[in-house]
Amino acid sequence: MKDPSVKNNSSTPCGGDPDLAARIGRPIEKRVTSITEIDVSVREAMRDEPLDPCIHRRFFSQVPALWEIELGGAAPIRERADEPVRVAVWNVERLRHVEAIAGMLTRHRPDITLLSEVDKGMARSGNRHGLVVLASRLGHHFAYGVEFVELSLGDEMEVSAHGDQRNRLGFHGNAVTSAIRLHRPFMVRLEADGGWFGPARGQPRVGGRMAIGAQIELAGRRVTFVSVHLESNSSPAQRKSQVSHLLDVIDEYDAGAPLLLGGDFNTSTVDRTSDRDAEFGRPELVADPLRLLDVAPHEPLFRELADRGLHWHASNVPGKPTERPQPGQPPRPLGKIDWIFTRGLRAAAPAIVPALGMDGTCVSDHDCLLVTVEPDP
């Protein structure tokens, strides 16, 4: 279904929904069989609007795609799990290499996957719904939410590679997939500041970072699993603020359930709101390059998580990067930016799986995290 409701007249009073802050402050639980489409002409008109936060706020309020959760995939194999479950957490970088990613995950047989950077209808990833392919291969069903409506083909390299194409839908988001029935899928919008709408970051988008989650029945309890993607162009204080907001909304959703957060937390240890090209030459990184692997002292989000009862030592491999070096790009220090945090769960057997296909091809710029969890007795 295409959405005709988005207004593109720049004379429309700015601001959109006056209750936007309140909407962002609550769990979003509207579920659909397919995210509401936005006609390409409407997306192009959005891109031609004045690129300021006020206009972005209006679009953010009006676009149904940003407020929906798409449910699909295979029927669940199990209604519940009585044994510990294996969880995969992975930023799959557009899900371009879906067949290789599916093959890799199939070998590790996760019960649940928490995914970020999942395209739907983007030229750079074949203009397909790769999540449907992945879920079919895994025998999982899924919940998918849109982080951004992309108004261009992507970054500079993607524009160069696909300049003669159009995005069929322009959706980019996060997902949860599971072999166990998903209960009460929900989404948390983490911000709506419009930092990607203007020209500064080179990829015009409507939307903002978000998290998506659901519950499964595990060992007789409902357990909440959440796929998280924090803003990359942010400071440590901003990342902490996003985590605090996320936990507030999760506590409104179900404060008593055991909880697993997994995803790309972009814990670079530095302020990346400006001059990202020079960031790896910054004095603090030159003086202490190991801070990219021992990030907790430099990222206040860890204290926020600890104060709210979440743990990470048993669910992550210490001292190892989760970024993957990219072929053809200059070498740079690799950071530990992907994490798994738990509350009320016993974590075991954490692992980092290199993001390499069977032929050695790099399939993402992030490695995959694995962990096994069960509720605390």
XYZ file of C-alpha atoms in Angstrom:
377
model
C 0.000 0.000 0.000
C 1.344 3.395 -0.947
C 0.998 6.345 1.367
C -0.544 9.442 -0.217
C -0.822 11.380 3.026
C 2.647 12.899 3.290
C 2.427 16.611 2.581
C 5.219 18.234 0.605
C 4.098 21.858 0.517
C 6.872 23.803 2.228
C 4.353 26.474 3.203
C 2.698 23.999 5.590
C 3.375 25.155 9.154
C 6.416 23.378 10.498
C 6.426 21.044 13.447
C 4.159 18.187 12.393
C 2.704 16.350 15.356
C 2.819 18.602 18.448
C 2.873 15.430 20.551
C 5.924 13.980 18.779
C 8.042 13.939 21.945
C 5.313 12.037 23.775
C 4.992 9.532 20.912
C 8.743 8.900 20.989
C 8.573 8.420 24.732
C 6.302 5.384 24.486
C 6.661 1.877 23.043
C 5.369 1.766 19.451
C 3.291 -1.357 18.840
C 1.436 -0.831 15.543
C 1.876 -4.041 13.524
C 1.352 -4.464 9.795
C 1.940 -7.147 7.180
C 3.932 -4.696 5.046
C 5.400 -1.267 5.818
C 3.371 1.491 4.147
C 5.147 2.461 0.931
C 6.030 6.023 -0.076
C 5.838 6.800 -3.776
C 9.165 7.694 -5.362
C 7.787 11.080 -6.439
C 6.983 11.876 -2.792
C 10.469 10.836 -1.686
C 11.991 13.036 -4.377
C 9.826 15.959 -3.291
C 10.977 15.444 0.298
C 14.580 15.583 -0.852
C 13.916 18.888 -2.618
C 12.435 20.558 0.489
C 14.493 23.013 2.587
C 16.904 20.853 4.543
C 16.232 22.054 8.063
C 15.180 20.293 11.301
C 11.749 21.916 11.284
C 10.802 20.405 7.927
C 12.280 17.078 8.999
C 10.140 17.051 12.136
C 7.007 17.439 10.014
C 7.987 14.568 7.726
C 8.973 12.417 10.711
C 5.496 12.888 12.181
C 3.637 12.229 8.928
C 5.387 9.176 7.447
C 3.488 6.032 8.575
C 6.481 3.837 7.720
C 8.372 5.239 10.709
C 5.639 4.166 13.130
C 4.936 0.611 11.948
C 6.328 -2.851 12.680
C 6.243 -5.328 9.812
C 5.652 -8.952 10.765
C 6.505 -11.766 8.379
C 8.634 -14.789 7.668
C 8.084 -18.451 8.393
C 5.655 -19.746 10.979
C 7.435 -20.189 14.317
C 8.911 -23.614 14.840
C 8.325 -23.550 18.600
C 5.857 -21.861 20.905
C 8.413 -21.693 23.709
C 11.949 -22.710 24.664
C 12.692 -24.710 27.788
C 16.469 -24.808 27.261
C 18.965 -21.925 26.928
C 18.754 -20.085 23.603
C 21.546 -18.994 21.274
C 21.370 -15.351 20.180
C 23.143 -13.741 17.202
C 23.674 -9.971 17.135
C 24.825 -8.489 13.860
C 25.028 -5.232 11.945
C 24.650 -6.785 8.495
C 25.590 -3.620 6.523
C 22.531 -3.250 4.255
C 22.069 -7.063 4.052
C 23.712 -6.869 0.645
C 25.222 -10.352 0.919
C 22.085 -12.042 2.158
C 22.849 -15.528 0.835
C 26.312 -15.616 2.428
C 24.942 -14.158 5.670
C 22.147 -16.729 5.698
C 24.650 -19.519 5.152
C 26.849 -18.296 7.975
C 23.954 -17.949 10.417
C 22.557 -21.337 9.413
C 25.857 -22.945 10.404
C 25.634 -21.385 13.879
C 21.902 -22.114 14.290
C 20.807 -19.148 16.409
C 17.353 -19.293 17.942
C 17.088 -15.497 17.762
C 18.888 -12.868 15.695
C 19.056 -9.140 16.426
C 19.955 -7.325 13.208
C 20.724 -3.739 12.256
C 21.226 -1.982 8.902
C 18.608 -4.056 7.088
C 17.529 -2.647 3.704
C 14.150 -3.098 2.062
C 13.774 -1.874 -1.524
C 17.206 -0.197 -1.815
C 19.118 -0.279 -5.090
C 22.425 -0.888 -3.285
C 21.092 -4.229 -1.958
C 19.268 -5.383 -5.079
C 15.954 -3.574 -4.470
C 14.663 -6.632 -2.629
C 13.404 -7.529 0.823
C 16.470 -9.447 1.934
C 15.022 -10.099 5.372
C 12.359 -12.351 3.803
C 15.123 -14.375 2.146
C 17.119 -14.599 5.373
C 14.137 -15.562 7.522
C 13.135 -18.249 5.031
C 16.630 -19.762 5.108
C 16.689 -19.742 8.905
C 13.095 -20.914 9.301
C 12.413 -17.824 11.421
C 9.654 -15.277 11.568
C 10.539 -11.612 11.999
C 9.631 -8.132 13.192
C 11.076 -5.289 11.119
C 11.084 -1.526 11.681
C 12.264 1.382 9.531
C 15.065 3.508 10.893
C 15.343 5.812 7.874
C 13.479 6.509 4.683
C 16.433 6.978 2.349
C 16.116 9.911 -0.057
C 19.253 9.035 -2.026
C 21.078 5.897 -3.111
C 23.325 5.915 -0.023
C 26.916 6.900 0.601
C 29.373 8.152 -1.996
C 30.462 4.667 -3.090
C 26.861 3.450 -3.342
C 25.838 6.460 -5.406
C 28.764 5.802 -7.751
C 27.887 2.109 -8.103
C 24.123 2.524 -8.555
C 23.772 5.994 -10.044
C 21.574 4.787 -12.926
C 19.041 3.104 -10.581
C 16.237 4.125 -8.235
C 15.294 2.833 -4.818
C 12.063 0.907 -5.095
C 11.070 1.695 -1.499
C 14.005 3.369 0.233
C 13.657 1.641 3.634
C 16.569 0.980 5.998
C 16.033 -0.443 9.468
C 16.492 -3.052 12.172
C 14.940 -6.443 12.843
C 14.404 -9.335 15.218
C 14.078 -12.855 13.821
C 13.217 -15.946 15.834
C 12.516 -19.669 15.604
C 10.334 -19.197 18.700
C 7.057 -17.283 18.675
C 7.529 -13.527 19.064
C 5.141 -11.889 21.518
C 4.284 -8.174 21.686
C 6.741 -6.805 19.083
C 7.542 -3.169 19.810
C 9.742 -0.343 18.578
C 11.522 2.527 20.342
C 12.378 5.655 18.397
C 15.580 7.001 19.936
C 15.651 10.481 18.387
C 14.095 12.711 15.736
C 16.636 15.516 15.455
C 17.020 15.288 11.677
C 20.797 15.171 11.646
C 20.777 13.061 8.477
C 18.210 15.197 6.655
C 20.563 18.012 5.719
C 23.670 17.875 3.529
C 26.282 17.569 6.298
C 26.390 13.744 6.369
C 26.037 13.183 2.652
C 23.053 10.804 2.778
C 19.704 12.629 2.959
C 17.257 10.648 5.090
C 14.015 11.069 6.997
C 13.928 9.304 10.342
C 16.282 8.572 13.200
C 17.910 5.783 15.123
C 15.624 3.216 16.669
C 15.460 -0.118 18.452
C 13.062 -2.988 17.847
C 12.234 -5.834 20.159
C 9.843 -8.568 21.195
C 9.428 -11.223 23.843
C 9.747 -14.986 23.715
C 8.710 -17.545 26.309
C 11.917 -18.968 27.745
C 12.014 -21.439 30.632
C 8.506 -20.455 31.657
C 9.115 -16.677 31.559
C 8.572 -13.919 29.029
C 12.021 -12.518 28.117
C 12.535 -9.293 26.153
C 15.075 -9.177 23.297
C 15.911 -5.840 21.657
C 17.952 -4.986 18.554
C 19.661 -1.609 19.094
C 21.404 0.831 16.752
C 22.749 4.052 18.289
C 23.705 7.104 16.247
C 27.231 7.026 14.815
C 27.527 10.815 14.466
C 27.258 11.382 18.195
C 29.198 12.100 21.365
C 29.588 9.785 24.373
C 27.040 11.938 26.237
C 24.530 11.632 23.382
C 24.949 7.861 23.229
C 24.350 7.664 26.975
C 21.221 9.779 26.553
C 19.898 7.440 23.851
C 20.500 4.422 26.096
C 18.764 6.114 29.026
C 15.748 6.895 26.850
C 15.699 3.327 25.504
C 15.675 1.847 28.995
C 12.920 4.204 30.112
C 10.685 3.027 27.262
C 11.556 -0.639 27.804
C 10.656 -0.278 31.471
C 7.279 1.132 30.427
C 6.868 -1.834 28.061
C 7.763 -4.465 30.715
C 10.006 -3.496 33.615
C 9.916 -6.932 35.225
C 10.938 -9.160 32.314
C 14.513 -10.390 31.897
C 16.149 -8.339 29.152
C 18.789 -8.685 26.434
C 19.960 -5.653 24.442
C 22.167 -6.354 21.458
C 23.442 -4.296 18.586
C 25.669 -1.575 17.236
C 26.198 0.913 20.071
C 28.825 2.893 18.079
C 31.069 3.125 21.136
C 33.893 4.991 19.404
C 34.937 6.680 22.722
C 35.052 10.068 20.978
C 32.731 12.832 19.840
C 31.918 12.113 16.192
C 29.517 14.994 15.630
C 32.057 16.813 13.457
C 35.287 16.223 11.534
C 34.926 12.446 11.311
C 37.605 12.198 8.636
C 40.281 13.203 11.153
C 38.994 11.216 14.104
C 41.638 8.464 14.090
C 44.373 11.084 14.259
C 42.951 12.652 17.398
C 45.439 13.050 20.237
C 43.459 10.875 22.652
C 43.458 7.950 20.214
C 47.114 8.384 19.290
C 48.012 8.457 22.984
C 45.875 5.426 23.855
C 44.863 3.324 20.838
C 43.686 0.520 23.150
C 40.804 2.706 24.301
C 38.972 1.539 21.159
C 38.846 -1.948 22.703
C 38.523 -0.954 26.363
C 35.734 1.527 25.827
C 33.766 1.446 29.089
C 35.885 4.085 30.905
C 35.236 6.521 28.024
C 31.535 5.780 27.386
C 29.116 6.870 30.126
C 26.407 4.613 28.684
C 28.107 1.712 30.499
C 27.581 3.389 33.871
C 23.964 4.093 32.910
C 23.426 0.451 32.009
C 25.115 -0.762 35.192
C 23.016 1.578 37.315
C 19.910 0.100 35.670
C 20.967 -3.465 36.459
C 22.456 -4.542 33.104
C 25.673 -6.533 32.761
C 28.081 -7.203 29.901
C 31.184 -9.066 31.114
C 29.742 -12.561 30.647
C 28.058 -11.827 27.315
C 30.959 -10.293 25.331
C 34.455 -11.353 24.297
C 36.846 -8.873 25.977
C 39.553 -6.961 24.165
C 38.552 -7.937 20.622
C 37.261 -5.548 17.939
C 33.883 -6.093 16.342
C 34.567 -3.926 13.304
C 35.788 -5.740 10.207
C 38.572 -4.302 7.972
C 37.221 -3.472 4.530
C 38.918 -4.565 1.290
C 40.248 -1.666 -0.737
C 40.073 0.837 2.101
C 43.054 2.273 4.017
C 43.804 0.417 7.233
C 42.592 2.086 10.419
C 42.209 1.150 14.068
C 39.256 -1.168 14.633
C 36.926 -0.611 17.550
C 34.681 -2.644 19.812
C 31.365 -1.027 18.967
C 28.901 -3.956 19.040
C 27.673 -5.240 22.397
C 25.291 -7.549 24.244
C 23.872 -6.439 27.603
C 21.667 -8.530 29.875
C 19.466 -8.121 32.951
C 17.966 -11.070 34.782
C 19.699 -13.529 32.450
C 22.620 -15.910 32.778
C 24.971 -15.489 29.784
C 27.506 -18.048 28.543
C 29.724 -18.917 25.582
C 30.148 -15.468 23.998
C 31.819 -15.511 20.605
C 32.772 -13.200 17.745
C 32.339 -14.740 14.303
C 34.271 -13.079 11.455
C 31.969 -11.605 8.812
C 33.431 -13.737 6.039
C 31.641 -15.957 3.566
C 32.742 -19.479 2.721
C 34.934 -18.070 -0.061
C 36.553 -15.526 2.271
C 34.527 -12.583 0.953
C 33.765 -9.888 3.504
C 29.966 -9.755 3.931
C 29.697 -6.887 6.448
C 31.840 -4.229 8.060
C 30.863 -5.686 11.464
C 31.525 -9.159 12.805
C 28.706 -11.229 14.280
C 28.292 -11.688 18.043
C 26.917 -14.870 19.600
C 25.871 -15.672 23.155
C 23.757 -18.275 24.961
C 21.287 -17.082 27.614
C 18.723 -18.390 30.062
C 16.821 -16.701 32.886
C 18.539 -16.394 36.250
C 17.101 -18.945 38.683
